[in-house]
Coordinates of C-alpha atoms in Angstrom, one line a residue:
M21 CA -67.2 -22.0 34.3
A22 CA -65.4 -18.9 32.4
D23 CA -67.6 -17.3 31.0
V24 CA -66.1 -14.0 27.7
F25 CA -67.4 -10.4 27.2
A26 CA -68.5 -8.5 23.9
C27 CA -69.4 -5.4 23.0
A28 CA -73.1 -5.4 23.1
G29 CA -73.3 -3.2 20.0
C30 CA -71.3 -5.2 17.5
G31 CA -70.8 -8.7 19.4
D32 CA -67.7 -8.8 19.2
V33 CA -65.2 -10.0 22.0
L34 CA -63.7 -7.5 24.4
T35 CA -62.2 -10.0 26.5
G36 CA -60.2 -13.9 26.7
P37 CA -61.3 -15.9 29.2
V38 CA -62.2 -14.5 32.2
T39 CA -64.1 -16.1 35.1
R40 CA -66.0 -14.9 38.4
V41 CA -63.7 -15.1 41.8
A42 CA -64.5 -11.8 44.8
L43 CA -64.0 -8.0 44.1
P44 CA -61.2 -7.2 46.3
S45 CA -61.5 -5.0 48.8
R46 CA -58.2 -2.4 47.4
A47 CA -60.4 -2.2 44.1
H48 CA -61.2 1.4 44.6
H49 CA -57.7 2.4 46.4
R50 CA -55.6 4.3 46.4
Y51 CA -51.8 2.7 47.9
G52 CA -48.3 5.4 47.6
H53 CA -47.0 7.0 44.6
E54 CA -46.3 4.5 42.6
M55 CA -46.9 2.2 40.1
L56 CA -49.3 -0.8 41.1
P57 CA -49.6 -4.2 40.0
A58 CA -53.3 -5.8 38.1
L59 CA -56.4 -5.6 40.0
M60 CA -57.0 -9.0 39.5
D61 CA -56.2 -11.5 38.9
P62 CA -54.7 -12.9 35.4
G63 CA -57.9 -15.3 33.5
T64 CA -60.1 -13.9 36.1
Y65 CA -63.1 -11.1 36.2
A66 CA -65.2 -9.0 39.3
A67 CA -68.8 -7.2 39.4
D68 CA -68.8 -4.5 41.3
P69 CA -72.8 -4.8 42.8
E70 CA -72.7 -0.3 44.0
P71 CA -72.6 2.4 40.6
S72 CA -69.8 3.4 39.6
G73 CA -68.2 6.7 37.0
P74 CA -69.7 9.7 36.6
P75 CA -72.6 11.7 37.2
W76 CA -71.3 12.7 40.7
R77 CA -73.1 14.6 43.3
P78 CA -71.5 15.5 45.9
W79 CA -73.2 14.8 49.8
S80 CA -74.9 17.9 50.1
E81 CA -76.0 18.0 46.9
V82 CA -77.3 13.9 47.6
G83 CA -78.4 14.2 51.9
P84 CA -78.9 11.1 53.9
Q85 CA -82.6 10.0 53.1
E86 CA -81.3 10.0 49.3
A87 CA -77.8 8.7 50.5
E88 CA -79.6 5.8 52.7
A89 CA -81.7 4.7 49.6
R90 CA -78.5 4.0 47.8
G91 CA -77.0 2.5 50.5
V92 CA -74.3 4.9 52.2
F93 CA -74.9 5.8 55.7
A94 CA -72.5 8.3 55.8
P95 CA -71.3 11.5 55.0
V96 CA -68.7 11.5 51.5
D97 CA -67.3 13.4 49.1
A98 CA -69.4 12.5 46.1
L99 CA -71.8 9.6 45.1
S100 CA -71.6 8.6 41.6
F101 CA -74.5 7.9 40.2
G102 CA -73.3 5.9 37.1
A103 CA -75.0 2.2 35.9
P104 CA -73.9 -0.8 38.5
G105 CA -72.4 -3.5 38.3
A106 CA -68.9 -3.1 36.4
V107 CA -67.5 -5.5 35.5
V108 CA -63.0 -5.7 36.4
V109 CA -61.1 -7.3 34.2
A110 CA -56.4 -7.4 33.6
P111 CA -55.8 -5.2 31.4
G112 CA -53.9 -7.8 29.7
D113 CA -57.1 -10.3 29.7
T114 CA -58.5 -7.6 27.2
R115 CA -59.0 -8.0 23.2
G116 CA -60.2 -5.9 20.2
T117 CA -60.9 -2.7 21.9
V118 CA -58.8 0.6 21.3
L119 CA -57.9 3.4 23.3
I120 CA -60.3 6.7 22.7
P121 CA -57.1 9.9 22.2
E122 CA -59.2 12.7 24.1
R123 CA -59.8 10.7 27.6
C124 CA -57.0 10.0 28.2
D125 CA -56.3 11.7 31.3
G126 CA -54.6 11.3 34.7
Y127 CA -52.9 12.4 37.6
C128 CA -49.3 11.7 36.9
L129 CA -47.7 8.1 34.7
G130 CA -50.9 6.6 33.4
L131 CA -54.9 6.9 32.9
D132 CA -57.1 7.3 35.9
G133 CA -60.7 7.6 33.8
R134 CA -62.1 10.8 34.9
D135 CA -63.5 11.3 31.8
G136 CA -65.4 8.1 31.7
P137 CA -64.8 4.8 29.3
N138 CA -61.6 5.8 27.3
L139 CA -61.4 2.4 25.7
A140 CA -64.3 1.7 21.9
C141 CA -64.8 -1.7 21.0
A142 CA -62.4 -1.8 17.8
R143 CA -64.8 -2.7 15.4
C144 CA -67.2 -0.3 15.8
G145 CA -65.7 2.3 17.7
R146 CA -68.8 2.0 20.9
P147 CA -67.2 3.3 24.6
V148 CA -66.9 -0.1 26.0
A149 CA -64.9 0.5 28.6
T150 CA -62.0 2.5 31.0
R151 CA -58.7 1.7 31.4
I152 CA -57.1 2.6 34.7
D153 CA -53.4 3.0 35.2
D154 CA -52.1 6.1 36.8
C155 CA -49.4 5.8 39.3
S156 CA -51.5 5.1 43.1
L157 CA -53.8 3.0 41.2
W158 CA -54.7 -0.4 40.6
Q159 CA -54.0 -1.3 37.3
A160 CA -57.6 -2.3 35.6
V161 CA -60.0 -2.3 32.6
W162 CA -63.7 -1.7 34.4
L163 CA -66.3 -2.6 31.4
A164 CA -69.0 -0.3 31.7
P165 CA -72.6 -1.6 32.2
G166 CA -74.8 -1.7 29.8
A167 CA -71.4 -1.6 26.6
V168 CA -70.9 -5.2 27.1
R169 CA -72.2 -8.8 27.3
R170 CA -71.9 -11.5 28.7
I171 CA -70.9 -14.9 27.2
P172 CA -71.0 -17.9 28.6
A173 CA -67.8 -19.7 26.6
V174 CA -68.3 -23.5 26.0
D175 CA -64.7 -25.5 26.3
P176 CA -65.0 -27.4 23.3
T177 CA -62.6 -30.4 24.5
G178 CA -65.9 -30.5 26.2
G179 CA -64.2 -31.0 29.9
S180 CA -65.7 -30.5 33.1
P181 CA -65.8 -27.7 35.2
E182 CA -63.5 -26.1 36.6
R183 CA -62.4 -28.0 40.7
E184 CA -63.6 -25.3 44.0
A185 CA -59.9 -25.7 45.2
P186 CA -60.1 -26.7 49.0
A187 CA -59.2 -24.0 51.9
R188 CA -55.4 -24.5 52.1
E189 CA -55.4 -24.1 48.1
W190 CA -56.6 -20.2 49.0
E191 CA -53.2 -17.4 48.2
S192 CA -52.0 -16.0 50.6
T193 CA -50.0 -12.7 50.4
P194 CA -47.4 -12.3 52.7
P195 CA -47.8 -8.7 54.7
V196 CA -44.6 -7.5 53.9
E197 CA -43.9 -6.7 50.7
P198 CA -38.9 -7.9 50.3
S199 CA -39.0 -4.0 49.8
G200 CA -39.7 -4.3 53.8
H201 CA -43.3 -1.8 53.1
W202 CA -46.4 -3.2 53.9
S203 CA -48.2 -5.0 51.5
P204 CA -51.1 -2.1 49.6
R205 CA -52.9 -5.5 50.3
W206 CA -52.5 -5.9 53.3
T207 CA -53.5 -2.2 54.6
A208 CA -55.9 -2.3 52.2
A209 CA -58.1 -6.2 53.3
A210 CA -57.5 -4.7 57.2
G211 CA -59.0 -1.3 56.2
A212 CA -61.9 -2.6 55.3
A213 CA -61.9 -6.1 57.9
L214 CA -61.4 -2.6 60.6
A215 CA -64.8 -1.9 59.8
H216 CA -66.5 -4.8 60.3
L217 CA -64.7 -5.5 63.4
L218 CA -65.4 -1.9 65.4
A219 CA -69.5 -2.5 64.8
A220 CA -69.3 -5.8 66.3
S221 CA -68.0 -4.1 68.8
A222 CA -71.2 -2.9 69.4
G223 CA -68.4 0.0 70.9
A224 CA -67.1 -2.7 74.0
P225 CA -62.3 -2.0 73.6
V226 CA -61.9 -6.1 71.8
S227 CA -59.2 -7.9 73.2
V228 CA -57.0 -9.9 69.6
P229 CA -54.8 -12.8 70.1
D230 CA -50.8 -11.4 70.0
G231 CA -48.9 -11.9 66.8
L232 CA -49.9 -10.7 63.0
V233 CA -53.3 -9.9 64.2
A234 CA -52.4 -7.9 67.2
Q235 CA -49.4 -5.6 64.9
T236 CA -53.1 -5.4 62.3
F237 CA -55.2 -4.3 64.6
G238 CA -54.2 -3.9 67.2
R239 CA -53.1 -0.3 67.7
A240 CA -56.1 1.4 65.6
L241 CA -58.9 -0.6 67.9
E242 CA -56.5 0.6 71.4
A243 CA -56.9 4.6 69.4
L244 CA -60.8 3.7 68.3
L245 CA -62.4 1.7 71.6
P246 CA -62.1 2.7 75.4
P247 CA -59.9 0.7 77.0
G248 CA -60.2 -2.3 78.0
P249 CA -57.5 -5.2 78.7
L250 CA -54.6 -6.0 77.6
V251 CA -53.9 -10.1 76.3
P252 CA -51.0 -11.4 77.4
P253 CA -47.6 -10.2 75.4
G254 CA -46.4 -13.2 73.9
P255 CA -43.9 -14.0 70.6
L256 CA -44.1 -12.0 67.8
P257 CA -43.9 -14.1 63.7
P258 CA -40.6 -13.1 62.4
L259 CA -41.9 -11.2 59.6
V260 CA -42.3 -8.0 61.3
P261 CA -41.0 -6.5 64.6
S262 CA -42.5 -6.9 68.1
V263 CA -44.3 -4.0 69.0
P264 CA -44.0 -3.2 72.8
S265 CA -46.8 -3.9 74.6
V266 CA -48.6 0.2 76.9
P267 CA -50.7 -1.0 79.5
L268 CA -54.7 0.8 78.3
G269 CA -56.0 1.1 82.2
P270 CA -59.1 0.5 83.2
S271 CA -61.2 -2.1 81.2
R272 CA -65.4 0.5 81.5
S273 CA -66.4 -1.9 80.2
V274 CA -66.9 -5.1 79.1
A275 CA -64.4 -6.6 76.4
K276 CA -65.4 -8.6 73.7
R277 CA -62.3 -11.0 72.1
A278 CA -61.8 -11.3 68.9
A279 CA -59.7 -14.2 66.6
L280 CA -59.0 -15.8 63.5
A281 CA -61.1 -19.5 62.5
G282 CA -61.3 -21.0 59.4
P283 CA -61.4 -23.5 57.5
G284 CA -58.1 -25.1 58.6
L285 CA -57.6 -23.9 62.1
P286 CA -58.5 -25.9 64.6
A287 CA -61.0 -25.0 67.2
S288 CA -59.9 -25.3 70.2
G289 CA -60.9 -22.8 73.8
P290 CA -63.9 -21.0 74.3
V291 CA -66.0 -19.2 71.4
P292 CA -64.2 -16.4 70.2
D293 CA -67.3 -13.4 70.3
I294 CA -66.4 -12.4 67.2
A295 CA -64.3 -14.1 64.3
L296 CA -62.3 -12.7 61.8
V297 CA -63.5 -15.3 59.2
P298 CA -62.3 -15.4 55.3
R299 CA -64.6 -14.5 52.4
H300 CA -64.4 -17.0 49.9
P301 CA -62.4 -15.2 47.3
R302 CA -64.5 -17.2 44.5
T303 CA -67.6 -15.5 45.7
G304 CA -66.8 -13.0 48.6
E305 CA -69.3 -15.3 51.1
P306 CA -67.7 -15.2 54.4
W307 CA -67.4 -18.4 56.3
Q308 CA -69.5 -18.8 58.9
P309 CA -68.0 -19.9 62.5
P310 CA -69.8 -22.4 65.3
G311 CA -70.5 -21.5 68.2
G312 CA -72.9 -17.8 67.6
A313 CA -69.9 -15.7 67.1
E314 CA -70.2 -13.2 64.7
A315 CA -67.5 -13.5 62.2
V316 CA -65.8 -10.3 60.6
P317 CA -65.1 -11.7 57.1
V318 CA -61.4 -10.6 56.0
D319 CA -59.6 -11.1 52.7
A320 CA -59.1 -15.0 52.0
D321 CA -54.9 -14.3 51.2
V322 CA -54.9 -11.8 54.3
W323 CA -56.7 -13.8 56.4
Q324 CA -54.7 -17.0 55.0
G325 CA -51.6 -14.6 55.6
M326 CA -52.5 -14.2 59.6
A327 CA -54.3 -17.8 60.4
F328 CA -51.2 -19.5 58.5
P329 CA -47.9 -17.1 58.0
R330 CA -45.4 -18.7 55.7
E331 CA -41.4 -16.7 55.5
P332 CA -40.9 -16.0 52.2
L333 CA -37.5 -18.2 49.8
P334 CA -35.7 -15.3 47.7
V335 CA -35.4 -17.5 46.1
P336 CA -35.2 -21.3 44.8
A337 CA -34.5 -23.8 47.7
T338 CA -34.1 -28.2 47.0
G339 CA -36.3 -29.0 49.8
G340 CA -37.9 -27.8 52.7
M341 CA -36.8 -26.1 55.5
P342 CA -39.4 -28.7 58.1
D343 CA -42.0 -27.1 59.9
G344 CA -41.1 -24.9 62.9
V345 CA -38.0 -24.4 61.6
L346 CA -37.1 -21.2 60.4
R347 CA -34.4 -19.7 57.8
D348 CA -32.0 -17.0 59.3
D349 CA -30.0 -16.4 56.4
P350 CA -31.2 -13.5 54.1
L351 CA -33.7 -12.4 57.5
P352 CA -36.6 -12.0 56.8
P353 CA -37.6 -8.5 55.5
Y354 CA -39.6 -6.7 58.2
P355 CA -41.4 -3.6 57.5
H356 CA -39.9 0.4 58.1
V357 CA -42.7 1.8 59.8
L358 CA -45.9 0.1 62.1
F359 CA -48.6 -1.2 60.4
Q360 CA -52.1 0.7 59.5
P361 CA -54.9 -0.5 58.0
D362 CA -56.0 2.2 54.8
P363 CA -58.1 4.9 55.5
E364 CA -59.4 5.3 52.9
V365 CA -61.0 2.1 52.5
F366 CA -61.8 1.8 56.0
L367 CA -63.8 5.2 55.3
H368 CA -65.4 2.9 52.3
T369 CA -66.8 0.3 54.0
L370 CA -68.1 2.0 57.6
A371 CA -69.7 4.4 55.8
R372 CA -71.9 2.0 53.4
L373 CA -72.6 -0.5 57.6
P374 CA -76.3 0.1 58.7
A375 CA -74.0 0.1 62.1
V376 CA -72.6 3.5 61.1
R377 CA -75.6 5.3 61.9
Q378 CA -74.9 4.3 66.1
P379 CA -73.9 7.5 67.8
W380 CA -70.8 5.9 69.3
L381 CA -69.7 4.9 65.9
R382 CA -71.3 7.5 63.4
R383 CA -68.3 9.8 66.3
I384 CA -65.4 7.4 65.1
Y385 CA -66.5 7.9 61.8
D386 CA -66.0 11.7 62.4
R387 CA -62.6 11.7 64.1
V388 CA -61.1 9.6 61.3
R389 CA -62.6 11.4 59.4
Q390 CA -61.5 14.8 59.8
H391 CA -57.3 12.8 60.6
P392 CA -56.9 9.6 58.5
Y393 CA -53.4 9.4 59.3
D394 CA -53.5 10.6 63.2
L395 CA -55.6 8.1 64.7
F396 CA -54.5 4.2 64.0

């Protein structure tokens, strides 16, 4: 069921009808030095359960005990002491707002929200939201907690609630963009999933299936965990170039096996120790694997790309290619560099997992924090 958001002061409507979905892993992700698209799809919104925005307090002032009470278990540069529950929508879904000129600072080509809410209700002038559209940041409008209120939208036709889309209809994001760059959605989702994957490993080496899963997590696992046996090499999907396997030496502990699991995938072979499962695109809840495997959540659109890789067609085509047959003209896109999970999303996620308090995982956290672009 769709909702609208209204000014808590005068009641004027500030958004069109929007439906709640899971907060993407890339919500606070910075990427490159380019203009990024909207964080949210049109007609959707998500809520951030964590505090956000100013005031900020440095770690030296907060300290471990107070940080743990706020759900942060490893040092970070600063913690937000703003209100939790900010709601994010696509910029095109806003209504009845005006910019606050004295709060329109940014780093480069747009607004980065450094001064707090920069949008006001056009009717009463109350600051209600923060527009973000600077380079390196996903374009979004964050509705300030306490400044807006949610109103369930009424369907004038009396229609039934929206149908829940089956898993096979979930959005799928390919790993490589037509430009030859890795998808920023993919790198952010992989950074978050890698944090959960390390926590599930308990410090043991982790083997992953060949193909896109190995392309996404293999190099990072080799760099951060003790050596273990490799999965025998096999053919890689056509979207990405082959990465040569490097012998890792003798195992110092019993390796755990990770594999994809989720709706639409057949259950074959032994149950893995760790299951890479999709986060439901609407609720954010991870799919629960059978057999006692430990679940590692992956954003649903990226999980779909891993589980059911498909070659995107650059131009419309009549009919379709048979299953298992790929186009060879034009060639599918290939990335310019090896894949790297986003280190900032990785650190953000890992700092909020209680497992990071274990000495072995804390050492990994500290290493990546000191050298974020050298270890993956």
